[in-house]
PDB file of C-alpha atoms and ligand atoms in Angstrom:
ATOM      1  CA  UNK O  26     -60.067  32.286  24.238  1.00 49.00           C
ATOM      2  CA  UNK O  27     -60.289  32.229  20.500  1.00 50.00           C
ATOM      3  CA  UNK O  28     -63.908  32.115  19.427  1.00 60.00           C
ATOM      4  CA  UNK O  29     -65.042  30.659  16.131  1.00 78.00           C
ATOM      5  CA  UNK O  30     -65.363  34.079  14.650  1.00 94.00           C
ATOM      6  CA  UNK O  31     -61.712  34.889  15.053  1.00 96.00           C
ATOM      7  CA  UNK O  32     -60.075  35.188  11.656  1.00 96.00           C
ATOM      8  CA  UNK O  33     -56.723  36.570  12.713  1.00 96.00           C
ATOM      9  CA  UNK O  34     -54.885  36.372  16.006  1.00 96.00           C
ATOM     10  CA  UNK O  35     -51.493  37.553  17.203  1.00 96.00           C
ATOM     11  CA  UNK O  36     -49.730  36.410  20.341  1.00 97.00           C
ATOM     12  CA  UNK O  37     -46.709  37.875  22.075  1.00 97.00           C
ATOM     13  CA  UNK O  38     -45.813  39.925  19.040  1.00 97.00           C
ATOM     14  CA  UNK O  39     -42.805  42.178  19.212  1.00 98.00           C
ATOM     15  CA  UNK O  40     -40.873  44.187  16.676  1.00 98.00           C
ATOM     16  CA  UNK O  41     -37.476  45.581  17.538  1.00 98.00           C
ATOM     17  CA  UNK O  42     -35.483  47.876  15.290  1.00 97.00           C
ATOM     18  CA  UNK O  43     -33.029  49.946  17.281  1.00 96.00           C
ATOM     19  CA  UNK O  44     -35.640  49.704  20.041  1.00 97.00           C
ATOM     20  CA  UNK O  45     -38.917  47.874  20.503  1.00 98.00           C
ATOM     21  CA  UNK O  46     -41.513  49.717  18.437  1.00 98.00           C
ATOM     22  CA  UNK O  47     -44.376  47.261  18.854  1.00 98.00           C
ATOM     23  CA  UNK O  48     -45.370  44.910  21.625  1.00 98.00           C
ATOM     24  CA  UNK O  49     -48.745  43.172  21.758  1.00 98.00           C
ATOM     25  CA  UNK O  50     -49.472  40.293  24.100  1.00 98.00           C
ATOM     26  CA  UNK O  51     -52.786  39.142  22.671  1.00 97.00           C
ATOM     27  CA  UNK O  52     -55.020  40.488  19.963  1.00 98.00           C
ATOM     28  CA  UNK O  53     -57.661  38.957  17.766  1.00 97.00           C
ATOM     29  CA  UNK O  54     -59.760  40.146  14.885  1.00 98.00           C
ATOM     30  CA  UNK O  55     -63.190  38.740  14.180  1.00 97.00           C
ATOM     31  CA  UNK O  56     -64.720  37.890  10.863  1.00 96.00           C
ATOM     32  CA  UNK O  57     -66.878  40.564   9.308  1.00 97.00           C
ATOM     33  CA  UNK O  58     -65.812  43.463  11.484  1.00 98.00           C
ATOM     34  CA  UNK O  59     -64.192  46.741  10.535  1.00 98.00           C
ATOM     35  CA  UNK O  60     -61.317  47.758  12.810  1.00 98.00           C
ATOM     36  CA  UNK O  61     -59.968  51.274  12.992  1.00 98.00           C
ATOM     37  CA  UNK O  62     -56.355  51.588  14.172  1.00 98.00           C
ATOM     38  CA  UNK O  63     -55.664  55.050  15.510  1.00 97.00           C
ATOM     39  CA  UNK O  64     -52.930  56.722  17.504  1.00 97.00           C
ATOM     40  CA  UNK O  65     -50.068  59.180  17.180  1.00 95.00           C
ATOM     41  CA  UNK O  66     -47.581  58.901  14.372  1.00 94.00           C
ATOM     42  CA  UNK O  67     -44.842  56.389  15.210  1.00 96.00           C
ATOM     43  CA  UNK O  68     -47.076  54.382  17.571  1.00 97.00           C
ATOM     44  CA  UNK O  69     -46.594  51.145  15.633  1.00 98.00           C
ATOM     45  CA  UNK O  70     -49.792  50.922  13.571  1.00 98.00           C
ATOM     46  CA  UNK O  71     -48.144  50.373  10.190  1.00 97.00           C
ATOM     47  CA  UNK O  72     -45.651  47.999  11.741  1.00 98.00           C
ATOM     48  CA  UNK O  73     -48.471  45.750  12.899  1.00 98.00           C
ATOM     49  CA  UNK O  74     -49.973  45.700   9.388  1.00 97.00           C
ATOM     50  CA  UNK O  75     -46.589  44.899   7.846  1.00 95.00           C
ATOM     51  CA  UNK O  76     -46.080  41.988  10.222  1.00 95.00           C
ATOM     52  CA  UNK O  77     -49.550  40.627   9.540  1.00 93.00           C
ATOM     53  CA  UNK O  78     -49.010  40.950   5.804  1.00 90.00           C
ATOM     54  CA  UNK O  79     -45.577  39.207   5.858  1.00 85.00           C
ATOM     55  CA  UNK O  80     -43.781  42.279   4.632  1.00 87.00           C
ATOM     56  CA  UNK O  81     -41.340  41.627   7.430  1.00 91.00           C
ATOM     57  CA  UNK O  82     -40.982  39.078  10.223  1.00 92.00           C
ATOM     58  CA  UNK O  83     -41.707  39.896  13.860  1.00 95.00           C
ATOM     59  CA  UNK O  84     -38.757  39.800  16.265  1.00 97.00           C
ATOM     60  CA  UNK O  85     -40.850  37.508  18.426  1.00 96.00           C
ATOM     61  CA  UNK O  86     -44.376  36.187  18.535  1.00 96.00           C
ATOM     62  CA  UNK O  87     -46.869  34.165  16.593  1.00 95.00           C
ATOM     63  CA  UNK O  88     -49.579  34.935  14.073  1.00 94.00           C
ATOM     64  CA  UNK O  89     -52.571  32.706  13.374  1.00 93.00           C
ATOM     65  CA  UNK O  90     -54.779  33.045  10.307  1.00 92.00           C
ATOM     66  CA  UNK O  91     -58.046  31.108  10.496  1.00 91.00           C
ATOM     67  CA  UNK O  92     -56.636  29.062  13.348  1.00 89.00           C
ATOM     68  CA  UNK O  93     -53.501  28.050  11.470  1.00 89.00           C
ATOM     69  CA  UNK O  94     -50.136  29.331  12.619  1.00 90.00           C
ATOM     70  CA  UNK O  95     -48.217  31.201   9.972  1.00 88.00           C
ATOM     71  CA  UNK O  96     -44.597  30.492   9.360  1.00 85.00           C
ATOM     72  CA  UNK O  97     -43.634  34.124   9.782  1.00 80.00           C
ATOM     73  CA  UNK O  98     -39.953  33.570   9.095  1.00 79.00           C
ATOM     74  CA  UNK O  99     -40.256  30.962   6.389  1.00 76.00           C
ATOM     75  CA  UNK O 100     -42.070  30.686   3.107  1.00 75.00           C
ATOM     76  CA  UNK O 101     -45.422  32.357   2.902  1.00 72.00           C
ATOM     77  CA  UNK O 102     -47.967  30.045   1.420  1.00 74.00           C
ATOM     78  CA  UNK O 103     -49.980  31.487  -1.409  1.00 71.00           C
ATOM     79  CA  UNK O 104     -53.349  30.574  -0.042  1.00 72.00           C
ATOM     80  CA  UNK O 105     -52.762  32.611   3.092  1.00 76.00           C
ATOM     81  CA  UNK O 106     -51.233  35.397   1.079  1.00 74.00           C
ATOM     82  CA  UNK O 107     -54.367  35.591  -1.020  1.00 75.00           C
ATOM     83  CA  UNK O 108     -56.476  35.457   2.108  1.00 88.00           C
ATOM     84  CA  UNK O 109     -55.121  38.839   3.191  1.00 90.00           C
ATOM     85  CA  UNK O 110     -54.263  41.778   1.009  1.00 91.00           C
ATOM     86  CA  UNK O 111     -53.089  45.279   1.663  1.00 92.00           C
ATOM     87  CA  UNK O 112     -53.746  48.698   0.190  1.00 94.00           C
ATOM     88  CA  UNK O 113     -51.225  51.398   0.990  1.00 93.00           C
ATOM     89  CA  UNK O 114     -51.442  55.136   1.382  1.00 92.00           C
ATOM     90  CA  UNK O 115     -49.876  55.597  -2.015  1.00 91.00           C
ATOM     91  CA  UNK O 116     -51.371  53.289  -4.640  1.00 89.00           C
ATOM     92  CA  UNK O 117     -48.763  50.996  -6.141  1.00 87.00           C
ATOM     93  CA  UNK O 118     -49.752  50.532  -9.776  1.00 93.00           C
ATOM     94  CA  UNK O 119     -47.877  49.347 -12.855  1.00 93.00           C
ATOM     95  CA  UNK O 120     -47.485  51.761 -15.729  1.00 94.00           C
ATOM     96  CA  UNK O 121     -49.777  49.700 -17.911  1.00 96.00           C
ATOM     97  CA  UNK O 122     -53.504  49.788 -18.532  1.00 97.00           C
ATOM     98  CA  UNK O 123     -56.064  49.734 -15.768  1.00 97.00           C
ATOM     99  CA  UNK O 124     -57.225  46.364 -17.088  1.00 96.00           C
ATOM    100  CA  UNK O 125     -53.702  44.930 -16.853  1.00 95.00           C
ATOM    101  CA  UNK O 126     -53.280  46.199 -13.333  1.00 95.00           C
ATOM    102  CA  UNK O 127     -56.418  44.467 -12.146  1.00 96.00           C
ATOM    103  CA  UNK O 128     -55.719  41.316 -14.178  1.00 95.00           C
ATOM    104  CA  UNK O 129     -52.157  40.915 -12.942  1.00 90.00           C
ATOM    105  CA  UNK O 130     -52.727  38.590  -9.997  1.00 86.00           C
ATOM    106  CA  UNK O 131     -55.352  36.575 -11.844  1.00 90.00           C
ATOM    107  CA  UNK O 132     -52.980  36.054 -14.744  1.00 89.00           C
ATOM    108  CA  UNK O 133     -50.185  35.042 -12.401  1.00 84.00           C
ATOM    109  CA  UNK O 134     -52.514  32.376 -11.106  1.00 83.00           C
ATOM    110  CA  UNK O 135     -52.960  31.050 -14.621  1.00 86.00           C
ATOM    111  CA  UNK O 136     -56.689  31.576 -15.048  1.00 89.00           C
ATOM    112  CA  UNK O 137     -58.062  31.275 -18.591  1.00 93.00           C
ATOM    113  CA  UNK O 138     -58.237  34.497 -20.548  1.00 93.00           C
ATOM    114  CA  UNK O 139     -62.043  34.661 -20.745  1.00 95.00           C
ATOM    115  CA  UNK O 140     -62.310  34.076 -17.014  1.00 94.00           C
ATOM    116  CA  UNK O 141     -59.811  36.849 -16.331  1.00 95.00           C
ATOM    117  CA  UNK O 142     -61.685  39.278 -18.577  1.00 95.00           C
ATOM    118  CA  UNK O 143     -64.944  38.460 -16.890  1.00 95.00           C
ATOM    119  CA  UNK O 144     -63.509  38.931 -13.420  1.00 95.00           C
ATOM    120  CA  UNK O 145     -61.753  42.157 -14.310  1.00 97.00           C
ATOM    121  CA  UNK O 146     -65.027  43.571 -15.634  1.00 97.00           C
ATOM    122  CA  UNK O 147     -66.824  42.661 -12.412  1.00 96.00           C
ATOM    123  CA  UNK O 148     -64.058  44.151 -10.276  1.00 96.00           C
ATOM    124  CA  UNK O 149     -63.950  47.385 -12.264  1.00 97.00           C
ATOM    125  CA  UNK O 150     -67.696  47.700 -12.020  1.00 96.00           C
ATOM    126  CA  UNK O 151     -67.517  47.173  -8.298  1.00 94.00           C
ATOM    127  CA  UNK O 152     -65.226  50.181  -7.901  1.00 95.00           C
ATOM    128  CA  UNK O 153     -67.188  52.231 -10.425  1.00 94.00           C
ATOM    129  CA  UNK O 154     -64.445  52.355 -13.055  1.00 96.00           C
ATOM    130  CA  UNK O 155     -65.702  50.000 -15.764  1.00 95.00           C
ATOM    131  CA  UNK O 156     -65.198  52.605 -18.461  1.00 96.00           C
ATOM    132  CA  UNK O 157     -61.530  53.035 -17.451  1.00 97.00           C
ATOM    133  CA  UNK O 158     -60.300  49.580 -18.510  1.00 96.00           C
ATOM    134  CA  UNK O 159     -58.200  50.827 -21.429  1.00 96.00           C
ATOM    135  CA  UNK O 160     -56.788  53.896 -19.663  1.00 97.00           C
ATOM    136  CA  UNK O 161     -53.156  53.971 -18.593  1.00 97.00           C
ATOM    137  CA  UNK O 162     -52.930  53.580 -14.834  1.00 96.00           C
ATOM    138  CA  UNK O 163     -50.492  56.486 -14.567  1.00 95.00           C
ATOM    139  CA  UNK O 164     -53.087  58.832 -16.063  1.00 96.00           C
ATOM    140  CA  UNK O 165     -55.546  58.313 -13.215  1.00 95.00           C
ATOM    141  CA  UNK O 166     -56.364  60.761 -10.455  1.00 95.00           C
ATOM    142  CA  UNK O 167     -55.360  59.805  -6.912  1.00 94.00           C
ATOM    143  CA  UNK O 168     -58.880  58.706  -6.030  1.00 95.00           C
ATOM    144  CA  UNK O 169     -59.267  56.595  -9.164  1.00 96.00           C
ATOM    145  CA  UNK O 170     -55.858  55.013  -8.683  1.00 96.00           C
ATOM    146  CA  UNK O 171     -56.723  54.083  -5.126  1.00 95.00           C
ATOM    147  CA  UNK O 172     -59.971  52.430  -6.302  1.00 96.00           C
ATOM    148  CA  UNK O 173     -57.959  50.413  -8.835  1.00 96.00           C
ATOM    149  CA  UNK O 174     -55.561  49.370  -6.085  1.00 95.00           C
ATOM    150  CA  UNK O 175     -58.605  48.226  -4.138  1.00 96.00           C
ATOM    151  CA  UNK O 176     -60.040  46.321  -7.132  1.00 96.00           C
ATOM    152  CA  UNK O 177     -56.725  44.516  -7.485  1.00 94.00           C
ATOM    153  CA  UNK O 178     -56.581  43.776  -3.782  1.00 93.00           C
ATOM    154  CA  UNK O 179     -59.991  42.100  -3.753  1.00 93.00           C
ATOM    155  CA  UNK O 180     -59.459  40.037  -6.927  1.00 92.00           C
ATOM    156  CA  UNK O 181     -59.026  36.841  -4.909  1.00 88.00           C
ATOM    157  CA  UNK O 182     -61.852  37.523  -2.489  1.00 90.00           C
ATOM    158  CA  UNK O 183     -59.582  37.966   0.521  1.00 92.00           C
ATOM    159  CA  UNK O 184     -61.046  37.357   3.953  1.00 94.00           C
ATOM    160  CA  UNK O 185     -59.013  40.177   5.423  1.00 96.00           C
ATOM    161  CA  UNK O 186     -58.294  43.553   3.892  1.00 97.00           C
ATOM    162  CA  UNK O 187     -55.447  45.578   5.403  1.00 97.00           C
ATOM    163  CA  UNK O 188     -55.547  49.297   4.727  1.00 97.00           C
ATOM    164  CA  UNK O 189     -52.780  51.690   5.717  1.00 97.00           C
ATOM    165  CA  UNK O 190     -54.108  55.239   5.577  1.00 97.00           C
ATOM    166  CA  UNK O 191     -55.669  54.542   2.162  1.00 96.00           C
ATOM    167  CA  UNK O 192     -57.404  57.906   1.927  1.00 96.00           C
ATOM    168  CA  UNK O 193     -54.685  60.128   3.392  1.00 95.00           C
ATOM    169  CA  UNK O 194     -54.007  61.778   0.027  1.00 93.00           C
ATOM    170  CA  UNK O 195     -57.581  61.995  -1.234  1.00 94.00           C
ATOM    171  CA  UNK O 196     -60.063  64.843  -1.357  1.00 94.00           C
ATOM    172  CA  UNK O 197     -63.323  64.577   0.633  1.00 94.00           C
ATOM    173  CA  UNK O 198     -65.402  63.369  -2.319  1.00 93.00           C
ATOM    174  CA  UNK O 199     -62.985  60.528  -3.061  1.00 94.00           C
ATOM    175  CA  UNK O 200     -62.635  59.715   0.615  1.00 96.00           C
ATOM    176  CA  UNK O 201     -66.381  59.239   0.846  1.00 96.00           C
ATOM    177  CA  UNK O 202     -66.407  57.089  -2.269  1.00 95.00           C
ATOM    178  CA  UNK O 203     -63.589  54.892  -0.933  1.00 96.00           C
ATOM    179  CA  UNK O 204     -65.254  54.553   2.462  1.00 97.00           C
ATOM    180  CA  UNK O 205     -68.500  53.483   0.802  1.00 97.00           C
ATOM    181  CA  UNK O 206     -66.665  50.818  -1.192  1.00 96.00           C
ATOM    182  CA  UNK O 207     -65.160  49.473   2.016  1.00 97.00           C
ATOM    183  CA  UNK O 208     -68.515  49.495   3.777  1.00 97.00           C
ATOM    184  CA  UNK O 209     -70.147  47.650   0.852  1.00 96.00           C
ATOM    185  CA  UNK O 210     -67.404  45.024   0.681  1.00 95.00           C
ATOM    186  CA  UNK O 211     -67.787  44.460   4.376  1.00 97.00           C
ATOM    187  CA  UNK O 212     -71.554  44.195   4.148  1.00 96.00           C
ATOM    188  CA  UNK O 213     -71.753  42.057   1.005  1.00 94.00           C
ATOM    189  CA  UNK O 214     -68.792  39.765   1.488  1.00 92.00           C
ATOM    190  CA  UNK O 215     -68.300  39.868   5.242  1.00 95.00           C
ATOM    191  CA  UNK O 216     -64.730  40.881   4.608  1.00 96.00           C
ATOM    192  CA  UNK O 217     -62.754  41.807   7.732  1.00 97.00           C
ATOM    193  CA  UNK O 218     -61.194  45.226   7.413  1.00 98.00           C
ATOM    194  CA  UNK O 219     -58.198  46.404   9.445  1.00 98.00           C
ATOM    195  CA  UNK O 220     -57.644  50.041   8.645  1.00 98.00           C
ATOM    196  CA  UNK O 221     -55.004  52.409   9.953  1.00 98.00           C
ATOM    197  CA  UNK O 222     -56.233  55.951   9.797  1.00 96.00           C
ATOM    198  CA  UNK O 223     -54.805  59.216  11.038  1.00 90.00           C
ATOM    199  CA  UNK O 224     -58.315  60.585  10.828  1.00 92.00           C
ATOM    200  CA  UNK O 225     -60.367  59.893  13.935  1.00 93.00           C
ATOM    201  CA  UNK O 226     -63.514  61.039  12.140  1.00 93.00           C
ATOM    202  CA  UNK O 227     -62.975  58.327   9.554  1.00 96.00           C
ATOM    203  CA  UNK O 228     -62.637  55.708  12.288  1.00 97.00           C
ATOM    204  CA  UNK O 229     -65.812  57.063  13.797  1.00 96.00           C
ATOM    205  CA  UNK O 230     -67.630  56.837  10.460  1.00 96.00           C
ATOM    206  CA  UNK O 231     -66.760  53.313   9.446  1.00 97.00           C
ATOM    207  CA  UNK O 232     -65.132  51.269  12.232  1.00 98.00           C
ATOM    208  CA  UNK O 233     -67.031  48.862  14.442  1.00 98.00           C
ATOM    209  CA  UNK O 234     -64.064  48.443  16.761  1.00 98.00           C
ATOM    210  CA  UNK O 235     -61.331  50.952  17.469  1.00 98.00           C
ATOM    211  CA  UNK O 236     -57.813  50.259  18.731  1.00 98.00           C
ATOM    212  CA  UNK O 237     -55.781  53.081  20.177  1.00 98.00           C
ATOM    213  CA  UNK O 238     -52.028  52.669  19.738  1.00 98.00           C
ATOM    214  CA  UNK O 239     -49.514  54.546  21.834  1.00 97.00           C
ATOM    215  CA  UNK O 240     -45.750  54.023  21.909  1.00 97.00           C
ATOM    216  CA  UNK O 241     -45.910  50.499  20.561  1.00 98.00           C
ATOM    217  CA  UNK O 242     -48.768  49.299  22.722  1.00 98.00           C
ATOM    218  CA  UNK O 243     -52.496  48.994  22.322  1.00 98.00           C
ATOM    219  CA  UNK O 244     -53.710  51.134  25.180  1.00 97.00           C
ATOM    220  CA  UNK O 245     -57.393  50.691  24.573  1.00 97.00           C
ATOM    221  CA  UNK O 246     -59.680  48.652  22.343  1.00 98.00           C
ATOM    222  CA  UNK O 247     -63.436  48.607  22.150  1.00 97.00           C
ATOM    223  CA  UNK O 248     -66.567  49.426  20.202  1.00 97.00           C
ATOM    224  CA  UNK O 249     -66.114  52.673  18.270  1.00 97.00           C
ATOM    225  CA  UNK O 250     -69.018  54.267  20.086  1.00 96.00           C
ATOM    226  CA  UNK O 251     -67.411  53.548  23.460  1.00 97.00           C
ATOM    227  CA  UNK O 252     -63.902  54.676  22.512  1.00 97.00           C
ATOM    228  CA  UNK O 253     -65.162  57.988  21.198  1.00 96.00           C
ATOM    229  CA  UNK O 254     -67.783  58.764  23.833  1.00 96.00           C
ATOM    230  CA  UNK O 255     -66.291  57.341  27.008  1.00 97.00           C
ATOM    231  CA  UNK O 256     -62.689  56.206  26.637  1.00 97.00           C
ATOM    232  CA  UNK O 257     -61.154  54.799  29.788  1.00 97.00           C
ATOM    233  CA  UNK O 258     -57.525  55.784  29.390  1.00 96.00           C
ATOM    234  CA  UNK O 259     -56.654  59.485  29.682  1.00 95.00           C
ATOM    235  CA  UNK O 260     -54.328  59.180  26.672  1.00 96.00           C
ATOM    236  CA  UNK O 261     -57.118  57.777  24.534  1.00 96.00           C
ATOM    237  CA  UNK O 262     -59.361  60.587  25.702  1.00 96.00           C
ATOM    238  CA  UNK O 263     -56.747  63.201  24.856  1.00 96.00           C
ATOM    239  CA  UNK O 264     -56.281  61.712  21.420  1.00 95.00           C
ATOM    240  CA  UNK O 265     -59.949  61.403  20.462  1.00 95.00           C
ATOM    241  CA  UNK O 266     -60.599  64.898  21.755  1.00 93.00           C
ATOM    242  CA  UNK O 267     -57.803  66.192  19.550  1.00 90.00           C
ATOM    243  CA  UNK O 268     -55.682  67.350  22.481  1.00 89.00           C
ATOM    244  CA  UNK O 269     -52.856  64.997  21.567  1.00 78.00           C
ATOM    245  CA  UNK O 270     -51.941  65.307  17.937  1.00 65.00           C
ATOM    246  CA  UNK O 271     -48.504  64.541  16.540  1.00 56.00           C
TER     247      UNK O 271
HETATM  248  N1  ADP G   8     -37.469  49.928   8.985  1.00 81.12           N
HETATM  249  C1  ADP G   8     -37.406  50.591  10.139  1.00 81.12           C
HETATM  250  N2  ADP G   8     -36.241  50.786  10.778  1.00 81.12           N
HETATM  251  C2  ADP G   8     -36.159  51.456  11.951  1.00 81.12           C
HETATM  252  N3  ADP G   8     -37.232  51.985  12.570  1.00 81.12           N
HETATM  253  C3  ADP G   8     -38.429  51.836  11.979  1.00 81.12           C
HETATM  254  C4  ADP G   8     -38.583  51.146  10.737  1.00 81.12           C
HETATM  255  N4  ADP G   8     -39.905  51.147  10.402  1.00 81.12           N
HETATM  256  C5  ADP G   8     -40.531  51.826  11.379  1.00 81.12           C
HETATM  257  N5  ADP G   8     -39.656  52.241  12.328  1.00 81.12           N
HETATM  258  C6  ADP G   8     -39.985  52.987  13.548  1.00 81.12           C
HETATM  259  O1  ADP G   8     -40.960  52.244  14.249  1.00 81.12           O
HETATM  260  C7  ADP G   8     -41.860  53.126  14.901  1.00 81.12           C
HETATM  261  C8  ADP G   8     -43.287  52.765  14.506  1.00 81.12           C
HETATM  262  O2  ADP G   8     -43.479  53.103  13.157  1.00 81.12           O
HETATM  263  P1  ADP G   8     -44.868  52.881  12.402  1.00 81.12           P
HETATM  264  O3  ADP G   8     -45.365  51.525  12.665  1.00 81.12           O
HETATM  265  O4  ADP G   8     -44.634  53.260  10.994  1.00 81.12           O
HETATM  266  O5  ADP G   8     -45.799  53.952  13.130  1.00 81.12           O
HETATM  267  P2  ADP G   8     -47.245  54.488  12.719  1.00 81.12           P
HETATM  268  O6  ADP G   8     -47.718  53.743  11.520  1.00 81.12           O
HETATM  269  O7  ADP G   8     -48.095  54.271  13.935  1.00 81.12           O
HETATM  270  O8  ADP G   8     -47.068  55.952  12.456  1.00 81.12           O
HETATM  271  C9  ADP G   8     -41.462  54.532  14.514  1.00 81.12           C
HETATM  272  O9  ADP G   8     -40.691  55.067  15.542  1.00 81.12           O
HETATM  273  C10 ADP G   8     -40.622  54.323  13.264  1.00 81.12           C
HETATM  274  O10 ADP G   8     -39.667  55.319  13.129  1.00 81.12           O
HETATM  275 MG1   MG G   9     -48.104  54.440   9.626  1.00 81.12          MG
END
């Protein structure tokens, strides 16, 4: 049953390319929680994020955002699109200034200039890069670029943040900084975070709930503490103990 706290729900979702790479009967995400999606490479984690974020349609199944069914094969309405945003492993930035990169979506929405400037300043401060506004985005380090991608992603106060291995290319210092930003956003704004990570230690550090993916299925799901200390499925156990690494 879908409780009131459910922000996102998928039902009977399947994705078939040359074969079925993802199949989930029922899955829901609650408001304000951080979810860590783990599992071997090729298990279907990124595919789930792409389906949720309308980057491609599922072969079958339904997706509900805040109780409303999404038209996964038709036009994506802007309000829903702004309600969920994604940050990828490799930051996708325009070769313009940092300020322009963060302002882009706000400008597209037609906000007045002063309002845009004000919001951009707040967003840059939030990610600790207020002094970088005039810098060219392609001159940033990987960690800085990823924080800008995050600032841009949260410009519309999304309810759900989708992260696909956002720290895979970062050094430990920048990983910690990025994780702290995510934790703060979650705490301050109650933003729901769905993060794919290849790093089980990262899931352990920041996720409330962990989902273990294996060959297109979610084998196990539960509180992080439980998944890491006493997983029920032998495959989950092998994975969290580092005995099954692909
Ligand atoms: N566009 C595509 N065409 C064909 N196969 C794909 C495509 N995208 C992903 N796959 C396959 O789907 C499976 C799941 O991929 P993915 O969701 O990226 O896994 P993960 O993120 O867990 O590593 C993999 O076997 C991958 O090769
Ligand atoms: Mg992936």
